[in-house]
PDB file of C-alpha atoms in Angstrom:
ATOM      1  CA  GLY A  23     121.847 179.275 114.017  1.00 67.00           C
ATOM      2  CA  ALA A  24     118.701 179.656 112.167  1.00 81.00           C
ATOM      3  CA  VAL A  25     115.762 177.377 114.547  1.00 88.00           C
ATOM      4  CA  VAL A  26     112.716 175.557 112.531  1.00 93.00           C
ATOM      5  CA  SER A  27     110.968 173.903 115.686  1.00 94.00           C
ATOM      6  CA  GLN A  28     107.635 171.229 115.775  1.00 96.00           C
ATOM      7  CA  HIS A  29     105.237 170.878 118.236  1.00 97.00           C
ATOM      8  CA  PRO A  30     104.491 168.234 119.674  1.00 97.00           C
ATOM      9  CA  SER A  31     107.146 166.177 120.000  1.00 95.00           C
ATOM     10  CA  TRP A  32     104.497 163.134 120.022  1.00 95.00           C
ATOM     11  CA  VAL A  33     101.557 162.372 120.391  1.00 97.00           C
ATOM     12  CA  ILE A  34      99.189 159.289 120.384  1.00 97.00           C
ATOM     13  CA  CYS A  35      95.620 159.529 118.738  1.00 96.00           C
ATOM     14  CA  LYS A  36      92.885 156.728 117.973  1.00 96.00           C
ATOM     15  CA  SER A  37      92.019 155.112 115.084  1.00 97.00           C
ATOM     16  CA  GLY A  38      90.224 157.643 113.097  1.00 97.00           C
ATOM     17  CA  THR A  39      90.539 160.336 114.792  1.00 97.00           C
ATOM     18  CA  SER A  40      92.875 163.534 112.684  1.00 97.00           C
ATOM     19  CA  VAL A  41      96.031 165.667 114.166  1.00 97.00           C
ATOM     20  CA  LYS A  42      97.840 168.334 113.232  1.00 97.00           C
ATOM     21  CA  ILE A  43     102.152 168.795 113.998  1.00 98.00           C
ATOM     22  CA  GLU A  44     103.215 172.593 113.761  1.00 97.00           C
ATOM     23  CA  CYS A  45     106.407 173.449 112.153  1.00 96.00           C
ATOM     24  CA  ARG A  46     107.202 176.956 112.363  1.00 95.00           C
ATOM     25  CA  SER A  47     110.945 178.817 111.637  1.00 93.00           C
ATOM     26  CA  LEU A  48     112.206 180.426 114.603  1.00 92.00           C
ATOM     27  CA  ASP A  49     114.268 183.389 113.991  1.00 87.00           C
ATOM     28  CA  PHE A  50     113.630 182.920 110.425  1.00 87.00           C
ATOM     29  CA  GLN A  51     111.108 182.804 106.920  1.00 88.00           C
ATOM     30  CA  ALA A  52     110.527 180.156 105.077  1.00 87.00           C
ATOM     31  CA  THR A  53     109.053 180.467 101.804  1.00 85.00           C
ATOM     32  CA  THR A  54     109.316 176.705 100.931  1.00 90.00           C
ATOM     33  CA  MET A  55     109.152 174.316 104.025  1.00 93.00           C
ATOM     34  CA  PHE A  56     109.669 169.840 103.370  1.00 94.00           C
ATOM     35  CA  TRP A  57     107.638 166.710 104.996  1.00 96.00           C
ATOM     36  CA  TYR A  58     109.672 164.184 105.575  1.00 95.00           C
ATOM     37  CA  ARG A  59     108.795 160.488 107.309  1.00 94.00           C
ATOM     38  CA  GLN A  60     111.109 158.967 109.202  1.00 88.00           C
ATOM     39  CA  PHE A  61     110.703 154.868 109.569  1.00 81.00           C
ATOM     40  CA  PRO A  62     112.426 152.931 112.690  1.00 76.00           C
ATOM     41  CA  LYS A  63     115.933 152.076 110.770  1.00 71.00           C
ATOM     42  CA  GLN A  64     114.931 153.752 107.141  1.00 75.00           C
ATOM     43  CA  SER A  65     115.724 156.501 105.608  1.00 80.00           C
ATOM     44  CA  LEU A  66     113.663 159.917 105.535  1.00 87.00           C
ATOM     45  CA  MET A  67     111.541 159.506 102.783  1.00 90.00           C
ATOM     46  CA  LEU A  68     109.927 163.119 101.255  1.00 92.00           C
ATOM     47  CA  MET A  69     106.634 162.890 101.980  1.00 95.00           C
ATOM     48  CA  ALA A  70     105.265 166.705  99.793  1.00 95.00           C
ATOM     49  CA  THR A  71     107.191 170.534  99.154  1.00 93.00           C
ATOM     50  CA  SER A  72     105.012 173.102 101.010  1.00 90.00           C
ATOM     51  CA  ASN A  73     105.632 177.177  99.725  1.00 87.00           C
ATOM     52  CA  GLU A  74     103.301 179.920 100.613  1.00 86.00           C
ATOM     53  CA  GLY A  75     100.404 180.812  99.730  1.00 84.00           C
ATOM     54  CA  SER A  76     100.690 178.107  97.476  1.00 86.00           C
ATOM     55  CA  LYS A  77      98.758 174.199  97.395  1.00 89.00           C
ATOM     56  CA  ALA A  78     101.852 172.179  98.884  1.00 93.00           C
ATOM     57  CA  THR A  79     103.267 169.539  96.297  1.00 93.00           C
ATOM     58  CA  TYR A  80     103.209 166.048  96.716  1.00 95.00           C
ATOM     59  CA  GLU A  81     105.285 162.758  96.162  1.00 93.00           C
ATOM     60  CA  GLN A  82     104.387 160.267  94.370  1.00 93.00           C
ATOM     61  CA  GLY A  83     102.950 157.495  96.393  1.00 94.00           C
ATOM     62  CA  VAL A  84     101.434 159.722  99.207  1.00 95.00           C
ATOM     63  CA  GLU A  85      97.785 160.775  99.387  1.00 94.00           C
ATOM     64  CA  LYS A  86      97.379 164.542  99.418  1.00 93.00           C
ATOM     65  CA  ASP A  87      93.723 164.653 101.576  1.00 95.00           C
ATOM     66  CA  LYS A  88      95.033 162.630 103.794  1.00 96.00           C
ATOM     67  CA  PHE A  89      98.582 164.321 104.242  1.00 97.00           C
ATOM     68  CA  LEU A  90      97.040 167.784 104.373  1.00 96.00           C
ATOM     69  CA  ILE A  91      99.766 170.360 104.108  1.00 95.00           C
ATOM     70  CA  ASN A  92      98.948 174.025 104.914  1.00 92.00           C
ATOM     71  CA  HIS A  93     101.784 176.355 105.025  1.00 90.00           C
ATOM     72  CA  ALA A  94      99.604 180.235 105.765  1.00 83.00           C
ATOM     73  CA  SER A  95     103.383 181.922 106.587  1.00 90.00           C
ATOM     74  CA  LEU A  96     106.640 182.658 106.120  1.00 89.00           C
ATOM     75  CA  THR A  97     106.809 181.645 109.114  1.00 92.00           C
ATOM     76  CA  LEU A  98     104.819 178.396 110.083  1.00 94.00           C
ATOM     77  CA  SER A  99     103.501 174.621 107.671  1.00 95.00           C
ATOM     78  CA  THR A 100     100.985 172.257 109.626  1.00 96.00           C
ATOM     79  CA  LEU A 101     100.746 169.056 108.762  1.00 97.00           C
ATOM     80  CA  THR A 102      97.503 167.432 109.469  1.00 97.00           C
ATOM     81  CA  VAL A 103      96.758 163.605 109.313  1.00 97.00           C
ATOM     82  CA  THR A 104      93.136 163.040 108.766  1.00 97.00           C
ATOM     83  CA  SER A 105      91.043 160.153 110.059  1.00 96.00           C
ATOM     84  CA  ALA A 106      94.698 158.115 110.968  1.00 96.00           C
ATOM     85  CA  HIS A 107      95.129 154.609 110.940  1.00 96.00           C
ATOM     86  CA  PRO A 108      98.197 152.539 112.413  1.00 95.00           C
ATOM     87  CA  GLU A 109      99.658 151.868 110.168  1.00 94.00           C
ATOM     88  CA  ASP A 110     100.803 155.718 110.111  1.00 95.00           C
ATOM     89  CA  SER A 111     102.802 155.634 112.648  1.00 95.00           C
ATOM     90  CA  SER A 112     105.355 157.319 111.956  1.00 93.00           C
ATOM     91  CA  PHE A 113     107.915 159.534 112.977  1.00 92.00           C
ATOM     92  CA  TYR A 114     107.506 163.057 110.932  1.00 95.00           C
ATOM     93  CA  ILE A 115     110.650 165.681 110.241  1.00 95.00           C
ATOM     94  CA  CYS A 116     109.788 169.541 108.574  1.00 95.00           C
ATOM     95  CA  SER A 117     112.550 171.124 107.222  1.00 94.00           C
ATOM     96  CA  ALA A 118     112.199 174.970 106.713  1.00 92.00           C
ATOM     97  CA  ARG A 119     113.844 175.925 103.333  1.00 87.00           C
ATOM     98  CA  ASP A 120     116.406 180.024 104.036  1.00 76.00           C
ATOM     99  CA  PRO A 121     114.958 181.843 101.041  1.00 70.00           C
ATOM    100  CA  PRO A 122     115.498 182.132  97.465  1.00 66.00           C
ATOM    101  CA  GLY A 123     119.350 184.073  96.924  1.00 65.00           C
ATOM    102  CA  SER A 124     120.399 182.879  99.829  1.00 66.00           C
ATOM    103  CA  SER A 125     122.164 179.936 100.768  1.00 67.00           C
ATOM    104  CA  TYR A 126     119.477 177.728 100.212  1.00 70.00           C
ATOM    105  CA  GLU A 127     120.391 175.588 103.033  1.00 80.00           C
ATOM    106  CA  GLN A 128     117.132 172.502 104.560  1.00 87.00           C
ATOM    107  CA  TYR A 129     117.074 173.494 108.967  1.00 90.00           C
ATOM    108  CA  PHE A 130     115.942 170.417 110.245  1.00 92.00           C
ATOM    109  CA  GLY A 131     113.287 170.695 113.381  1.00 93.00           C
ATOM    110  CA  PRO A 132     113.551 167.861 115.899  1.00 91.00           C
ATOM    111  CA  GLY A 133     110.308 165.411 114.674  1.00 93.00           C
ATOM    112  CA  THR A 134     107.037 164.509 115.715  1.00 95.00           C
ATOM    113  CA  ARG A 135     106.217 160.848 117.008  1.00 93.00           C
ATOM    114  CA  LEU A 136     103.267 159.654 116.137  1.00 96.00           C
ATOM    115  CA  THR A 137     101.993 156.526 117.049  1.00 96.00           C
ATOM    116  CA  VAL A 138      97.843 156.371 116.511  1.00 97.00           C
ATOM    117  CA  THR A 139      96.464 152.780 118.452  1.00 96.00           C
TER     118      THR A 139
ATOM    119  CA  GLY B  25     116.437 158.307  91.075  1.00 83.00           C
ATOM    120  CA  ASN B  26     118.895 159.334  93.044  1.00 87.00           C
ATOM    121  CA  SER B  27     119.537 157.344  95.863  1.00 91.00           C
ATOM    122  CA  VAL B  28     122.103 157.185  98.867  1.00 94.00           C
ATOM    123  CA  THR B  29     124.122 153.726 100.410  1.00 95.00           C
ATOM    124  CA  GLN B  30     125.500 153.851 104.002  1.00 94.00           C
ATOM    125  CA  MET B  31     126.871 151.540 106.007  1.00 89.00           C
ATOM    126  CA  GLU B  32     124.372 150.325 108.438  1.00 85.00           C
ATOM    127  CA  GLY B  33     125.405 149.755 111.490  1.00 86.00           C
ATOM    128  CA  PRO B  34     125.678 150.168 114.738  1.00 94.00           C
ATOM    129  CA  VAL B  35     129.220 151.337 114.499  1.00 96.00           C
ATOM    130  CA  THR B  36     130.415 151.440 118.144  1.00 97.00           C
ATOM    131  CA  LEU B  37     134.193 152.463 118.450  1.00 97.00           C
ATOM    132  CA  SER B  38     136.012 153.536 121.832  1.00 97.00           C
ATOM    133  CA  GLU B  39     137.248 156.714 122.042  1.00 97.00           C
ATOM    134  CA  GLU B  40     140.203 158.472 120.005  1.00 97.00           C
ATOM    135  CA  ALA B  41     139.779 155.428 117.456  1.00 98.00           C
ATOM    136  CA  PHE B  42     139.252 156.433 113.663  1.00 98.00           C
ATOM    137  CA  LEU B  43     136.449 156.383 111.479  1.00 97.00           C
ATOM    138  CA  THR B  44     135.319 155.745 108.625  1.00 97.00           C
ATOM    139  CA  ILE B  45     131.360 155.871 107.538  1.00 98.00           C
ATOM    140  CA  ASN B  46     131.106 154.524 104.387  1.00 97.00           C
ATOM    141  CA  CYS B  47     128.446 156.034 101.898  1.00 98.00           C
ATOM    142  CA  THR B  48     128.197 156.109  97.720  1.00 97.00           C
ATOM    143  CA  TYR B  49     125.357 157.110  95.168  1.00 96.00           C
ATOM    144  CA  THR B  50     123.615 156.697  91.787  1.00 94.00           C
ATOM    145  CA  ALA B  51     122.644 159.942  91.156  1.00 91.00           C
ATOM    146  CA  THR B  52     121.656 161.291  86.762  1.00 83.00           C
ATOM    147  CA  GLY B  53     124.246 165.372  86.337  1.00 81.00           C
ATOM    148  CA  TYR B  54     126.174 166.651  89.104  1.00 84.00           C
ATOM    149  CA  PRO B  55     124.786 166.532  92.748  1.00 91.00           C
ATOM    150  CA  SER B  56     125.752 168.773  95.915  1.00 92.00           C
ATOM    151  CA  LEU B  57     126.676 165.916  98.893  1.00 95.00           C
ATOM    152  CA  PHE B  58     126.297 166.366 102.615  1.00 96.00           C
ATOM    153  CA  TRP B  59     126.580 164.955 105.640  1.00 97.00           C
ATOM    154  CA  TYR B  60     123.535 165.627 108.901  1.00 96.00           C
ATOM    155  CA  VAL B  61     124.511 164.125 111.780  1.00 95.00           C
ATOM    156  CA  GLN B  62     121.704 163.743 114.951  1.00 90.00           C
ATOM    157  CA  TYR B  63     122.052 163.561 117.625  1.00 87.00           C
ATOM    158  CA  PRO B  64     119.576 162.467 120.702  1.00 81.00           C
ATOM    159  CA  GLY B  65     116.607 163.932 120.721  1.00 72.00           C
ATOM    160  CA  GLU B  66     117.330 167.051 118.641  1.00 76.00           C
ATOM    161  CA  GLY B  67     117.050 167.586 114.190  1.00 78.00           C
ATOM    162  CA  LEU B  68     118.996 166.748 112.101  1.00 87.00           C
ATOM    163  CA  GLN B  69     122.212 169.106 111.447  1.00 89.00           C
ATOM    164  CA  LEU B  70     124.688 170.132 109.130  1.00 92.00           C
ATOM    165  CA  LEU B  71     127.964 168.624 109.017  1.00 96.00           C
ATOM    166  CA  LEU B  72     129.833 168.963 106.195  1.00 96.00           C
ATOM    167  CA  LYS B  73     129.088 169.121 102.447  1.00 95.00           C
ATOM    168  CA  ALA B  74     130.464 169.305  99.209  1.00 95.00           C
ATOM    169  CA  THR B  75     129.403 171.052  95.987  1.00 91.00           C
ATOM    170  CA  LYS B  76     131.672 169.257  92.910  1.00 91.00           C
ATOM    171  CA  ALA B  77     134.093 166.919  92.321  1.00 93.00           C
ATOM    172  CA  ASP B  78     137.001 165.692  94.685  1.00 95.00           C
ATOM    173  CA  ASP B  79     135.865 169.145  97.254  1.00 96.00           C
ATOM    174  CA  LYS B  80     137.077 167.886 100.674  1.00 97.00           C
ATOM    175  CA  GLY B  81     133.617 168.851 102.843  1.00 97.00           C
ATOM    176  CA  SER B  82     135.644 169.710 106.675  1.00 97.00           C
ATOM    177  CA  ASN B  83     134.187 170.063 110.437  1.00 97.00           C
ATOM    178  CA  LYS B  84     134.058 169.799 114.040  1.00 95.00           C
ATOM    179  CA  GLY B  85     137.326 167.196 112.575  1.00 97.00           C
ATOM    180  CA  PHE B  86     134.414 165.460 110.443  1.00 98.00           C
ATOM    181  CA  GLU B  87     136.370 165.310 106.714  1.00 98.00           C
ATOM    182  CA  ALA B  88     134.910 163.025 103.716  1.00 98.00           C
ATOM    183  CA  THR B  89     136.041 164.816 100.099  1.00 98.00           C
ATOM    184  CA  TYR B  90     133.859 163.138  96.885  1.00 97.00           C
ATOM    185  CA  ARG B  91     134.553 161.266  95.020  1.00 96.00           C
ATOM    186  CA  LYS B  92     133.256 161.170  91.446  1.00 93.00           C
ATOM    187  CA  GLU B  93     135.068 158.384  89.860  1.00 94.00           C
ATOM    188  CA  THR B  94     133.814 155.726  92.912  1.00 96.00           C
ATOM    189  CA  THR B  95     131.115 157.200  92.782  1.00 96.00           C
ATOM    190  CA  SER B  96     131.382 158.219  96.283  1.00 97.00           C
ATOM    191  CA  PHE B  97     131.546 160.963 100.347  1.00 98.00           C
ATOM    192  CA  HIS B  98     133.033 158.557 102.802  1.00 98.00           C
ATOM    193  CA  LEU B  99     132.947 160.354 106.216  1.00 98.00           C
ATOM    194  CA  GLU B 100     135.984 160.027 108.666  1.00 98.00           C
ATOM    195  CA  LYS B 101     136.975 161.701 111.523  1.00 98.00           C
ATOM    196  CA  GLY B 102     140.370 160.813 112.940  1.00 97.00           C
ATOM    197  CA  SER B 103     139.632 160.774 116.894  1.00 97.00           C
ATOM    198  CA  VAL B 104     136.188 159.892 118.036  1.00 98.00           C
ATOM    199  CA  GLN B 105     134.933 161.536 121.309  1.00 97.00           C
ATOM    200  CA  VAL B 106     131.858 160.554 123.558  1.00 97.00           C
ATOM    201  CA  SER B 107     130.317 163.337 121.796  1.00 96.00           C
ATOM    202  CA  ASP B 108     130.137 162.474 119.001  1.00 97.00           C
ATOM    203  CA  SER B 109     127.491 159.664 119.552  1.00 96.00           C
ATOM    204  CA  ALA B 110     124.685 160.202 116.871  1.00 95.00           C
ATOM    205  CA  VAL B 111     123.307 159.027 114.105  1.00 93.00           C
ATOM    206  CA  TYR B 112     124.605 160.446 110.460  1.00 96.00           C
ATOM    207  CA  PHE B 113     122.790 161.104 107.239  1.00 95.00           C
ATOM    208  CA  CYS B 114     124.470 160.532 104.030  1.00 97.00           C
ATOM    209  CA  ALA B 115     122.649 162.579 101.339  1.00 95.00           C
ATOM    210  CA  LEU B 116     122.874 164.050  97.975  1.00 93.00           C
ATOM    211  CA  LYS B 117     120.699 167.062  96.026  1.00 90.00           C
ATOM    212  CA  GLY B 118     120.850 167.114  92.501  1.00 76.00           C
ATOM    213  CA  GLY B 119     120.701 169.257  89.748  1.00 61.00           C
ATOM    214  CA  SER B 120     118.479 171.602  89.234  1.00 58.00           C
ATOM    215  CA  ASN B 121     116.397 170.018  92.096  1.00 58.00           C
ATOM    216  CA  TYR B 122     115.892 170.884  95.652  1.00 74.00           C
ATOM    217  CA  LYS B 123     115.081 168.380  96.523  1.00 83.00           C
ATOM    218  CA  LEU B 124     117.537 165.670  99.168  1.00 90.00           C
ATOM    219  CA  THR B 125     117.511 162.251  98.300  1.00 91.00           C
ATOM    220  CA  PHE B 126     119.360 160.542 101.946  1.00 92.00           C
ATOM    221  CA  GLY B 127     120.097 157.294 103.078  1.00 93.00           C
ATOM    222  CA  LYS B 128     119.525 155.073 106.616  1.00 90.00           C
ATOM    223  CA  GLY B 129     121.796 156.576 108.261  1.00 92.00           C
ATOM    224  CA  THR B 130     123.946 154.863 110.683  1.00 95.00           C
ATOM    225  CA  LEU B 131     123.914 155.102 114.435  1.00 94.00           C
ATOM    226  CA  LEU B 132     127.382 156.179 116.192  1.00 96.00           C
ATOM    227  CA  THR B 133     128.036 155.357 120.166  1.00 96.00           C
ATOM    228  CA  VAL B 134     131.826 155.540 121.502  1.00 97.00           C
ATOM    229  CA  ASN B 135     131.993 154.613 124.943  1.00 97.00           C
ATOM    230  CA  PRO B 136     134.646 156.423 127.111  1.00 95.00           C
TER     231      PRO B 136
END
Protein backbone atom coordinates (compact mmCIF):
# COMPACT_ATOMS: atom_id res chain seq x y z
CA GLY A 1 0.00 0.00 0.00
CA ALA A 2 0.89 3.66 -0.18
CA VAL A 3 3.50 4.76 2.34
CA VAL A 4 4.09 8.21 3.74
CA SER A 5 7.12 9.00 5.85
CA GLN A 6 7.93 11.92 8.11
CA HIS A 7 11.28 13.14 9.32
CA PRO A 8 12.24 13.62 12.02
CA SER A 9 10.02 11.46 14.19
CA TRP A 10 10.76 13.68 17.17
CA VAL A 11 12.66 16.91 17.68
CA ILE A 12 13.54 19.15 20.59
CA CYS A 13 14.43 22.76 19.89
CA LYS A 14 15.02 25.92 21.86
CA SER A 15 12.55 28.76 21.96
CA GLY A 16 13.14 31.22 19.12
CA THR A 17 14.67 28.75 16.72
CA SER A 18 13.07 27.25 13.61
CA VAL A 19 12.52 23.61 12.84
CA LYS A 20 11.68 21.89 9.57
CA ILE A 21 9.56 18.74 9.26
CA GLU A 22 9.54 16.71 6.05
CA CYS A 23 6.68 14.64 4.65
CA ARG A 24 7.38 12.26 1.78
CA SER A 25 5.14 9.99 -0.26
CA LEU A 26 7.41 7.01 -0.92
CA ASP A 27 5.66 5.09 -3.67
CA PHE A 28 3.18 7.45 -5.26
CA GLN A 29 2.94 11.03 -6.42
CA ALA A 30 0.83 13.33 -4.32
CA THR A 31 -0.33 16.60 -5.77
CA THR A 32 -2.00 17.38 -2.45
CA MET A 33 -0.68 16.93 1.06
CA PHE A 34 -2.23 17.96 4.34
CA TRP A 35 -0.69 19.04 7.63
CA TYR A 36 -2.45 18.32 10.90
CA ARG A 37 -1.71 19.14 14.51
CA GLN A 38 -2.74 16.91 17.40
CA PHE A 39 -2.80 17.91 21.05
CA PRO A 40 -2.92 15.26 23.79
CA LYS A 41 -6.34 13.64 23.96
CA GLN A 42 -7.54 15.89 21.16
CA SER A 43 -8.54 15.20 17.60
CA LEU A 44 -6.41 15.98 14.57
CA MET A 45 -6.81 19.60 13.58
CA LEU A 46 -6.19 20.45 9.93
CA MET A 47 -3.64 23.24 9.67
CA ALA A 48 -3.21 23.63 5.94
CA THR A 49 -3.57 22.04 2.54
CA SER A 50 -0.42 21.90 0.47
CA ASN A 51 -0.64 21.74 -3.33
CA GLU A 52 2.43 20.99 -5.41
CA GLY A 53 3.71 24.06 -7.18
CA SER A 54 1.36 26.53 -5.52
CA LYS A 55 0.84 28.29 -2.22
CA ALA A 56 -0.62 26.38 0.68
CA THR A 57 -4.15 27.05 1.86
CA TYR A 58 -4.28 27.66 5.59
CA GLU A 59 -7.20 26.99 7.91
CA GLN A 60 -8.72 29.82 9.86
CA GLY A 61 -6.63 30.75 12.86
CA VAL A 62 -3.38 29.21 11.59
CA GLU A 63 -0.56 31.74 11.17
CA LYS A 64 0.90 31.26 7.71
CA ASP A 65 4.00 33.28 8.56
CA LYS A 66 4.70 31.02 11.51
CA PHE A 67 3.98 27.69 9.85
CA LEU A 68 5.68 27.83 6.47
CA ILE A 69 4.68 25.11 4.04
CA ASN A 70 6.51 24.26 0.85
CA HIS A 71 5.42 21.56 -1.62
CA ALA A 72 8.18 21.73 -4.19
CA SER A 73 7.79 18.27 -5.67
CA LEU A 74 5.15 15.58 -6.07
CA THR A 75 6.69 13.53 -3.28
CA LEU A 76 7.81 16.09 -0.71
CA SER A 77 6.15 18.71 1.43
CA THR A 78 7.84 20.53 4.29
CA LEU A 79 6.49 22.34 7.32
CA THR A 80 8.77 24.87 8.97
CA VAL A 81 7.84 26.15 12.40
CA THR A 82 9.52 29.56 12.61
CA SER A 83 10.55 31.23 15.85
CA ALA A 84 9.15 28.33 17.82
CA HIS A 85 7.70 28.84 21.27
CA PRO A 86 6.70 26.31 23.94
CA GLU A 87 3.05 26.60 22.92
CA ASP A 88 4.02 25.21 19.50
CA SER A 89 4.95 21.93 21.16
CA SER A 90 2.66 19.33 19.67
CA PHE A 91 2.37 16.25 17.47
CA TYR A 92 2.39 17.15 13.77
CA ILE A 93 0.99 14.68 11.25
CA CYS A 94 1.00 14.89 7.48
CA SER A 95 -1.04 13.02 4.92
CA ALA A 96 -0.76 12.64 1.17
CA ARG A 97 -3.70 12.21 -1.11
CA ASP A 98 -4.04 9.99 -4.12
CA PRO A 99 -3.86 11.98 -7.35
CA PRO A 100 -6.97 12.99 -9.33
CA GLY A 101 -8.66 10.09 -11.07
CA SER A 102 -7.93 7.67 -8.23
CA SER A 103 -9.65 7.01 -4.92
CA TYR A 104 -8.71 10.37 -3.38
CA GLU A 105 -7.82 8.49 -0.20
CA GLN A 106 -5.47 10.14 2.27
CA TYR A 107 -2.43 8.22 3.50
CA PHE A 108 -0.96 9.36 6.79
CA GLY A 109 2.58 9.68 8.02
CA PRO A 110 3.66 8.47 11.48
CA GLY A 111 3.83 11.97 12.93
CA THR A 112 6.54 14.20 14.37
CA ARG A 113 6.68 15.08 18.06
CA LEU A 114 7.95 18.65 18.51
CA THR A 115 9.03 19.88 21.93
CA VAL A 116 10.09 23.50 22.33
CA THR A 117 12.03 24.31 25.48
CA GLY B 1 -19.73 23.29 10.37
CA ASN B 2 -18.87 19.63 10.38
CA SER B 3 -18.11 17.86 13.63
CA VAL B 4 -17.56 14.34 14.94
CA THR B 5 -18.19 13.14 18.47
CA GLN B 6 -16.88 9.76 19.54
CA MET B 7 -16.92 8.02 22.83
CA GLU B 8 -14.07 8.91 25.08
CA GLY B 9 -11.76 6.24 26.28
CA PRO B 10 -9.78 4.61 27.29
CA VAL B 11 -11.59 1.36 26.65
CA THR B 12 -10.10 -1.78 28.19
CA LEU B 13 -11.40 -5.20 27.20
CA SER B 14 -10.41 -8.80 27.58
CA GLU B 15 -9.56 -10.83 24.53
CA GLU B 16 -12.63 -12.15 22.67
CA ALA B 17 -14.92 -9.50 24.17
CA PHE B 18 -17.39 -7.53 22.07
CA LEU B 19 -16.37 -4.01 21.10
CA THR B 20 -18.50 -0.97 20.40
CA ILE B 21 -17.09 2.52 19.95
CA ASN B 22 -19.82 5.09 19.43
CA CYS B 23 -19.52 7.86 16.85
CA THR B 24 -22.05 10.54 15.92
CA TYR B 25 -21.63 13.37 13.49
CA THR B 26 -22.97 16.73 12.41
CA ALA B 27 -22.63 17.71 8.79
CA THR B 28 -24.37 19.48 5.98
CA GLY B 29 -25.26 17.44 2.94
CA TYR B 30 -24.29 13.81 2.62
CA PRO B 31 -20.86 13.11 4.09
CA SER B 32 -18.69 10.05 3.69
CA LEU B 33 -17.79 8.40 6.99
CA PHE B 34 -14.55 6.72 8.00
CA TRP B 35 -12.86 4.85 10.79
CA TYR B 36 -9.08 5.17 11.03
CA VAL B 37 -6.80 3.18 13.33
CA GLN B 38 -3.45 4.25 14.72
CA TYR B 39 -1.24 1.49 16.09
CA PRO B 40 1.53 2.48 18.53
CA GLY B 41 4.32 4.34 16.78
CA GLU B 42 2.60 4.28 13.40
CA GLY B 43 0.56 6.60 11.23
CA LEU B 44 -3.20 6.52 10.77
CA GLN B 45 -4.54 3.74 8.56
CA LEU B 46 -7.96 3.61 6.96
CA LEU B 47 -9.90 0.81 8.63
CA LEU B 48 -13.24 1.09 6.84
CA LYS B 49 -15.55 3.58 5.23
CA ALA B 50 -19.11 4.13 4.04
CA THR B 51 -20.19 6.68 1.48
CA LYS B 52 -23.98 6.69 1.72
CA ALA B 53 -26.82 5.97 4.10
CA ASP B 54 -27.29 2.33 5.14
CA ASP B 55 -23.90 1.35 3.71
CA LYS B 56 -21.92 -1.02 5.93
CA GLY B 57 -18.16 -0.75 5.94
CA SER B 58 -16.20 -3.78 7.09
CA ASN B 59 -12.59 -4.84 7.42
CA LYS B 60 -10.58 -7.19 9.65
CA GLY B 61 -13.72 -8.21 11.53
CA PHE B 62 -14.71 -4.60 12.26
CA GLU B 63 -18.01 -3.22 11.00
CA ALA B 64 -19.81 0.12 10.99
CA THR B 65 -23.13 1.06 9.44
CA TYR B 66 -23.92 4.56 8.15
CA ARG B 67 -27.15 5.53 9.97
CA LYS B 68 -28.47 8.80 8.59
CA GLU B 69 -31.55 8.84 10.83
CA THR B 70 -29.40 8.81 13.97
CA THR B 71 -26.34 10.49 12.36
CA SER B 72 -24.18 7.68 13.69
CA PHE B 73 -21.39 5.39 12.52
CA HIS B 74 -20.63 3.13 15.47
CA LEU B 75 -17.67 0.77 15.22
CA GLU B 76 -18.20 -2.86 16.29
CA LYS B 77 -16.22 -6.05 16.46
CA GLY B 78 -17.55 -9.32 17.77
CA SER B 79 -14.34 -10.68 19.27
CA VAL B 80 -11.35 -8.42 19.84
CA GLN B 81 -7.74 -9.56 19.89
CA VAL B 82 -4.70 -8.20 21.69
CA SER B 83 -3.43 -7.01 18.31
CA ASP B 84 -6.46 -4.68 18.02
CA SER B 85 -5.02 -2.47 20.75
CA ALA B 86 -4.72 0.97 19.14
CA VAL B 87 -6.33 4.39 18.93
CA TYR B 88 -9.46 4.54 16.75
CA PHE B 89 -10.60 7.74 15.03
CA CYS B 90 -14.00 8.37 13.51
CA ALA B 91 -13.96 10.93 10.69
CA LEU B 92 -16.13 12.44 8.01
CA LYS B 93 -15.60 14.08 4.66
CA GLY B 94 -18.47 16.32 3.74
CA GLY B 95 -19.86 16.65 0.22
CA SER B 96 -17.49 18.35 -2.20
CA ASN B 97 -15.23 19.34 0.66
CA TYR B 98 -12.26 17.00 0.54
CA LYS B 99 -11.18 17.82 4.06
CA LEU B 100 -11.44 15.24 6.83
CA THR B 101 -12.95 16.14 10.20
CA PHE B 102 -11.85 13.83 13.01
CA GLY B 103 -13.21 12.82 16.37
CA LYS B 104 -10.87 12.92 19.37
CA GLY B 105 -9.90 9.28 19.14
CA THR B 106 -10.56 6.35 21.47
CA LEU B 107 -7.74 4.33 22.96
CA LEU B 108 -8.53 0.63 23.02
CA THR B 109 -6.47 -1.77 25.10
CA VAL B 110 -7.14 -5.50 24.82
CA ASN B 111 -5.70 -7.72 27.53
CA PRO B 112 -4.93 -11.42 27.07
